[in-house]
Short mmCIF file of C-alpha atoms in Angstrom, two decimals:
data_model
loop_
_atom_site.label_atom_id
_atom_site.label_comp_id
_atom_site.label_asym_id
_atom_site.label_seq_id
_atom_site.Cartn_x
_atom_site.Cartn_y
_atom_site.Cartn_z
CA MET A 20 -1.90 24.63 -0.58
CA LEU A 21 1.16 26.84 -0.35
CA GLN A 22 4.10 25.95 -2.55
CA THR A 23 7.54 25.86 -0.95
CA PRO A 24 9.69 28.70 -2.37
CA PRO A 25 12.38 27.43 -4.74
CA THR A 26 15.82 26.91 -3.25
CA ARG A 27 17.54 25.09 -6.14
CA PHE A 28 17.92 27.20 -9.26
CA THR A 29 19.33 26.42 -12.66
CA TYR A 30 19.96 28.79 -15.57
CA LEU A 31 21.31 28.83 -19.09
CA GLY A 32 25.03 28.50 -18.48
CA PRO A 33 27.90 28.31 -18.21
CA GLU A 34 28.83 30.87 -15.56
CA GLY A 35 28.93 34.40 -16.88
CA THR A 36 25.82 34.34 -19.08
CA PHE A 37 23.21 37.07 -19.17
CA ALA A 38 20.87 34.45 -17.69
CA GLU A 39 23.06 34.25 -14.60
CA ALA A 40 22.99 38.04 -14.33
CA ALA A 41 19.21 38.06 -14.68
CA LEU A 42 18.86 35.39 -12.01
CA SER A 43 21.10 37.37 -9.68
CA SER A 44 18.90 40.44 -10.18
CA ALA A 45 15.77 38.43 -9.39
CA VAL A 46 16.98 36.22 -6.55
CA ALA A 47 19.39 37.38 -3.86
CA PRO A 48 22.72 35.46 -3.92
CA GLY A 49 22.06 33.94 -0.51
CA GLU A 50 18.66 32.57 -1.47
CA GLY A 51 19.34 29.02 -2.54
CA VAL A 52 21.93 27.30 -4.68
CA ARG A 53 22.25 27.81 -8.42
CA ARG A 54 23.79 25.64 -11.09
CA PRO A 55 24.36 26.38 -14.77
CA ALA A 56 22.81 24.16 -17.45
CA ALA A 57 24.38 23.44 -20.81
CA SER A 58 21.31 24.58 -22.76
CA VAL A 59 17.73 25.79 -22.39
CA PRO A 60 16.34 22.25 -22.90
CA ALA A 61 18.75 20.97 -20.23
CA ALA A 62 17.61 23.66 -17.78
CA LEU A 63 13.94 22.84 -18.36
CA ALA A 64 14.65 19.10 -18.13
CA ALA A 65 16.30 19.60 -14.73
CA VAL A 66 13.12 21.18 -13.40
CA ARG A 67 10.90 18.49 -14.89
CA ALA A 68 13.09 15.78 -13.37
CA GLY A 69 13.01 17.39 -9.94
CA GLU A 70 16.74 18.13 -10.00
CA ALA A 71 16.01 21.87 -9.70
CA ASP A 72 13.08 23.82 -8.33
CA ALA A 73 13.15 26.56 -10.94
CA ALA A 74 14.96 27.52 -14.14
CA LEU A 75 15.78 31.01 -15.44
CA VAL A 76 15.79 31.01 -19.27
CA PRO A 77 15.58 33.68 -22.01
CA LEU A 78 12.21 34.06 -23.76
CA GLU A 79 12.56 37.03 -26.09
CA ASN A 80 14.79 39.92 -27.07
CA SER A 81 13.81 43.44 -28.10
CA VAL A 82 15.94 43.18 -31.26
CA GLU A 83 15.84 39.55 -32.36
CA GLY A 84 12.44 38.49 -31.02
CA SER A 85 11.61 35.17 -29.42
CA VAL A 86 13.97 32.38 -28.39
CA PRO A 87 12.57 29.31 -30.19
CA THR A 88 14.18 26.72 -27.89
CA THR A 89 12.44 28.26 -24.88
CA MET A 90 9.09 28.65 -26.62
CA ASP A 91 9.14 25.06 -27.87
CA GLY A 92 10.47 23.76 -24.56
CA LEU A 93 7.52 25.26 -22.68
CA ALA A 94 4.98 24.14 -25.27
CA ASP A 95 6.12 20.49 -25.28
CA GLY A 96 6.82 17.97 -22.53
CA ASP A 97 5.48 17.89 -19.00
CA PRO A 98 3.80 21.17 -18.02
CA LEU A 99 5.86 24.00 -16.56
CA VAL A 100 4.61 27.41 -15.45
CA ILE A 101 6.16 30.86 -15.43
CA THR A 102 6.26 32.38 -11.95
CA ARG A 103 7.98 35.67 -12.79
CA GLU A 104 9.63 37.61 -15.59
CA VAL A 105 12.92 39.49 -15.50
CA PHE A 106 14.06 42.17 -17.96
CA LEU A 107 17.78 42.77 -18.44
CA THR A 108 19.53 45.37 -20.57
CA VAL A 109 22.29 43.56 -22.43
CA ALA A 110 25.69 44.95 -23.44
CA PHE A 111 28.30 43.10 -25.51
CA VAL A 112 32.06 43.18 -25.84
CA LEU A 113 34.28 41.56 -28.43
CA ALA A 114 36.74 39.64 -26.26
CA ALA A 115 39.87 37.59 -26.90
CA ARG A 116 42.86 36.14 -25.09
CA ALA A 117 45.49 38.61 -23.92
CA GLY A 118 47.86 39.58 -26.72
CA THR A 119 45.31 39.03 -29.51
CA ARG A 120 44.84 41.90 -31.97
CA LEU A 121 41.90 42.54 -34.26
CA ALA A 122 44.13 41.58 -37.18
CA ASP A 123 44.71 38.17 -35.56
CA VAL A 124 41.02 37.24 -35.39
CA ARG A 125 40.02 34.61 -37.95
CA GLY A 126 36.62 33.76 -36.48
CA VAL A 127 34.12 35.06 -33.91
CA VAL A 128 31.89 32.79 -31.85
CA SER A 129 28.75 33.58 -29.82
CA HIS A 130 25.09 32.74 -29.32
CA PRO A 131 23.12 33.32 -32.57
CA HIS A 132 21.08 36.13 -30.99
CA ALA A 133 24.24 37.93 -29.89
CA LEU A 134 25.78 37.54 -33.35
CA ALA A 135 22.62 38.94 -34.93
CA GLN A 136 22.60 41.90 -32.54
CA THR A 137 26.23 42.76 -33.38
CA ALA A 138 26.40 41.79 -37.05
CA ARG A 139 26.87 45.28 -38.49
CA THR A 140 29.51 46.28 -35.95
CA LEU A 141 31.43 43.03 -36.42
CA ALA A 142 31.39 43.52 -40.19
CA GLU A 143 32.98 46.95 -39.71
CA LEU A 144 35.58 45.77 -37.20
CA LEU A 145 36.37 42.44 -38.86
CA PRO A 146 35.34 42.54 -42.53
CA GLY A 147 35.07 39.10 -44.04
CA VAL A 148 35.72 37.26 -40.77
CA PRO A 149 33.23 34.39 -40.30
CA THR A 150 31.01 34.00 -37.24
CA LEU A 151 30.19 30.70 -35.56
CA PRO A 152 27.23 29.80 -33.28
CA ALA A 153 27.54 28.72 -29.65
CA SER A 154 24.96 27.58 -27.10
CA SER A 155 25.52 30.73 -25.01
CA THR A 156 27.64 33.88 -24.92
CA ALA A 157 29.49 32.64 -21.84
CA GLY A 158 30.12 29.29 -23.52
CA ALA A 159 31.68 31.23 -26.39
CA ALA A 160 33.93 33.11 -23.97
CA ARG A 161 35.01 29.87 -22.35
CA ALA A 162 35.78 28.35 -25.76
CA VAL A 163 38.01 31.31 -26.58
CA ALA A 164 39.77 30.99 -23.23
CA ASP A 165 40.35 27.30 -24.03
CA GLY A 166 41.95 28.23 -27.34
CA GLU A 167 39.18 26.82 -29.54
CA HIS A 168 38.35 30.17 -31.17
CA ASP A 169 39.99 33.56 -31.56
CA ALA A 170 37.30 35.91 -30.25
CA ALA A 171 33.83 35.92 -28.72
CA VAL A 172 30.91 38.28 -28.42
CA CYS A 173 29.89 38.06 -24.78
CA ALA A 174 28.90 39.96 -21.66
CA PRO A 175 31.65 41.96 -19.91
CA ILE A 176 31.22 39.69 -16.86
CA ALA A 177 31.95 36.62 -19.01
CA ALA A 178 35.09 38.16 -20.46
CA GLU A 179 36.32 38.94 -16.96
CA ARG A 180 35.37 35.54 -15.58
CA TYR A 181 37.26 33.65 -18.30
CA GLY A 182 40.33 35.90 -18.31
CA LEU A 183 39.69 37.57 -21.68
CA VAL A 184 40.39 41.16 -22.65
CA PRO A 185 38.07 43.33 -24.75
CA LEU A 186 39.13 44.09 -28.29
CA ALA A 187 36.08 46.38 -28.60
CA GLU A 188 33.37 47.45 -26.17
CA ASP A 189 29.68 48.22 -26.70
CA VAL A 190 29.59 46.35 -29.99
CA ALA A 191 25.77 46.04 -30.16
CA ASP A 192 24.20 47.46 -33.33
CA HIS A 193 21.26 48.69 -31.25
CA PRO A 194 22.47 49.87 -27.83
CA GLY A 195 20.02 49.39 -25.00
CA ALA A 196 18.59 46.10 -26.21
CA VAL A 197 16.60 44.24 -23.57
CA THR A 198 16.18 40.50 -23.06
CA ARG A 199 13.18 39.11 -21.25
CA PHE A 200 13.87 36.08 -19.06
CA VAL A 201 11.32 33.91 -17.31
CA LEU A 202 11.59 31.85 -14.14
CA VAL A 203 9.74 28.56 -14.58
CA SER A 204 8.86 25.77 -12.19
CA ARG A 205 6.63 22.73 -11.96
CA PRO A 206 2.90 23.49 -11.57
CA GLY A 207 1.75 24.42 -8.08
CA SER A 208 0.11 27.34 -6.34
CA LEU A 209 0.22 30.44 -8.54
CA PRO A 210 1.61 33.85 -7.61
CA ALA A 211 -1.22 35.93 -6.17
CA SER A 212 -2.91 38.50 -8.37
CA THR A 213 -1.32 41.94 -8.00
CA GLY A 214 -3.63 43.88 -10.29
CA ASN A 215 -0.78 44.31 -12.79
CA ASP A 216 -0.13 40.81 -14.09
CA LYS A 217 0.45 38.84 -17.27
CA THR A 218 -0.87 35.43 -18.25
CA SER A 219 0.95 33.25 -20.77
CA LEU A 220 -0.37 30.30 -22.76
CA VAL A 221 -0.01 28.27 -25.93
CA ALA A 222 -3.11 27.59 -28.04
CA VAL A 223 -3.32 25.21 -30.98
CA VAL A 224 -5.91 26.24 -33.56
CA GLY A 225 -7.45 23.94 -36.14
CA ASP A 226 -6.97 24.10 -39.89
CA ARG A 227 -10.27 25.87 -40.55
CA THR A 228 -11.49 29.25 -41.69
CA GLY A 229 -11.70 31.80 -38.89
CA ALA A 230 -9.85 29.72 -36.28
CA LEU A 231 -7.43 32.51 -35.36
CA LEU A 232 -10.23 35.07 -35.39
CA ASP A 233 -12.14 32.92 -32.91
CA LEU A 234 -9.11 32.87 -30.62
CA LEU A 235 -8.57 36.63 -30.79
CA GLY A 236 -12.27 37.33 -30.42
CA GLU A 237 -12.42 35.71 -27.00
CA PHE A 238 -9.92 38.27 -25.71
CA ALA A 239 -11.42 41.24 -27.55
CA ALA A 240 -14.93 40.49 -26.27
CA ARG A 241 -13.67 40.70 -22.69
CA GLY A 242 -11.48 43.77 -23.09
CA ILE A 243 -8.23 41.83 -22.60
CA SER A 244 -5.12 43.24 -24.29
CA LEU A 245 -2.51 40.93 -25.75
CA THR A 246 1.10 41.95 -25.12
CA ARG A 247 2.63 39.27 -27.39
CA ILE A 248 1.41 36.76 -29.95
CA GLU A 249 3.36 34.65 -32.42
CA SER A 250 2.89 31.43 -34.29
CA ARG A 251 4.95 28.27 -34.08
CA PRO A 252 4.70 25.07 -36.15
CA THR A 253 3.19 22.10 -34.34
CA ARG A 254 5.44 19.73 -36.33
CA GLU A 255 2.38 17.72 -37.34
CA ARG A 256 1.78 19.12 -40.81
CA LEU A 257 1.55 22.42 -42.65
CA GLY A 258 -1.59 24.36 -41.81
CA VAL A 259 -1.73 23.47 -38.12
CA TYR A 260 -0.12 26.06 -35.86
CA SER A 261 0.22 26.85 -32.20
CA PHE A 262 0.09 30.43 -30.98
CA SER A 263 2.24 31.50 -28.06
CA LEU A 264 0.78 34.57 -26.40
CA ASP A 265 0.82 36.80 -23.35
CA CYS A 266 -2.19 38.78 -22.21
CA GLU A 267 -2.80 41.31 -19.49
CA GLY A 268 -4.45 40.04 -16.32
CA HIS A 269 -4.38 37.03 -14.00
CA VAL A 270 -6.18 33.71 -14.34
CA ALA A 271 -7.88 34.57 -11.03
CA ASP A 272 -9.56 37.53 -12.76
CA ALA A 273 -13.05 36.58 -13.90
CA ARG A 274 -12.57 37.95 -17.41
CA VAL A 275 -9.24 36.14 -17.95
CA GLY A 276 -10.64 32.91 -16.54
CA GLU A 277 -13.65 33.20 -18.84
CA ALA A 278 -11.36 33.78 -21.83
CA LEU A 279 -9.24 30.72 -21.06
CA ALA A 280 -12.36 28.58 -20.66
CA ALA A 281 -13.62 29.86 -24.01
CA LEU A 282 -10.29 29.07 -25.67
CA HIS A 283 -10.52 25.53 -24.30
CA ARG A 284 -13.80 25.30 -26.20
CA VAL A 285 -12.75 26.79 -29.55
CA CYS A 286 -9.13 25.62 -29.81
CA ASP A 287 -7.76 22.15 -30.45
CA ASP A 288 -5.54 22.44 -27.38
CA VAL A 289 -4.60 25.04 -24.77
CA ARG A 290 -1.58 24.93 -22.47
CA PHE A 291 -1.58 27.35 -19.53
CA LEU A 292 1.93 28.72 -18.89
CA GLY A 293 1.24 30.77 -15.79
CA SER A 294 0.03 34.08 -14.35
CA TYR A 295 2.68 36.27 -12.74
CA PRO A 296 3.47 39.91 -11.87
CA ARG A 297 4.28 42.16 -14.77
CA ASP A 298 7.88 43.40 -14.63
CA ASP A 299 8.38 45.40 -17.82
CA GLY A 300 7.75 48.79 -16.24
CA ARG A 301 4.32 49.15 -17.83
CA THR A 302 0.85 49.17 -16.32
CA ASN A 303 -2.05 47.10 -17.58
CA ARG A 304 -4.64 49.08 -19.52
CA PRO A 305 -7.80 50.09 -17.65
CA VAL A 306 -10.43 47.35 -17.72
CA PRO A 307 -13.67 48.38 -19.49
CA ASP A 308 -16.65 48.51 -17.11
CA VAL A 309 -18.38 45.71 -19.00
CA ALA A 310 -15.33 43.45 -18.52
CA ALA A 311 -14.71 44.13 -14.83
CA ASP A 312 -15.03 41.26 -12.35
CA THR A 313 -18.06 42.98 -10.82
CA ALA A 314 -19.76 42.93 -14.22
CA PHE A 315 -19.16 39.18 -14.50
CA ALA A 316 -20.51 38.68 -10.97
CA ASP A 317 -23.63 40.74 -11.71
CA ALA A 318 -24.22 38.87 -14.96
CA GLY A 319 -23.84 35.50 -13.20
CA ALA A 320 -26.24 36.52 -10.44
CA TRP A 321 -28.78 37.70 -13.02
CA LEU A 322 -28.57 34.39 -14.88
CA ALA A 323 -28.98 32.47 -11.63
CA ARG A 324 -32.18 34.39 -10.88
CA LEU A 325 -33.53 33.60 -14.34
CA ARG A 326 -32.85 29.89 -13.88
CA ALA A 327 -34.58 30.03 -10.50
CA GLY A 328 -37.70 31.49 -12.11
CA GLN A 329 -37.12 34.97 -10.73
CA VAL A 330 -37.73 36.83 -13.98
#
């Protein structure tokens, strides 16, 4: 069954966020309507409720790592699947209302990841000035425009959209930082295998010796490389963790399918988060001969002959 392409998009808003820029780079402006959401949970909730077909949300950053609200939002609640990933180089400005000087700034507001990525530069520009968290960089810019704060760390597009002027440009401590966004939708037909794909999932391992080794071993035995793995609390009790991970390959590949089936056996729970084209500019590592789909097919045919008495 073919899934109707999404026409109603939501993203981490308000207007002017990096998420909006990432969505614009992934989906042409004329392809469907798009509405900002107040937060990552709100964007995911809109998809689950059928109010949007797909949501574009940040998953990780090359400097600050994963975005917990996105990771937890995908791990909990009704299932959602990733259909594509988008990488965006992020640049920050320190913006304020016209007429504001650096000496006038008594506080800086922005998303926690943006504040972390600009902490050293802000300390040099505004020593001793406190920073305050916001739900998004564009929300911070809007709050400054509304007179709630003196200055914001935001994208240049947000400063322009909300009528702010830059007090300082390129304020990132590590220029060239990249944020990875994912487009998620309700489960349906998966993107076709391209030969250069990723598969994402969340696995809950038991509180027992060797549980994580069992999980990793299922990938290693099949020559599958992991591109990301990190632990998250399950909120049940200490000692029980979920592991959010990405691996090379597509669930349609025999070796990846075999690995997921094995994880279902050895883990307490497994949530499939999708298989989708890789978009980070890298190519999947060559598959060992013993882990190629043809090797799985040959092994299955051999076993079938044995069971049929054809020794």
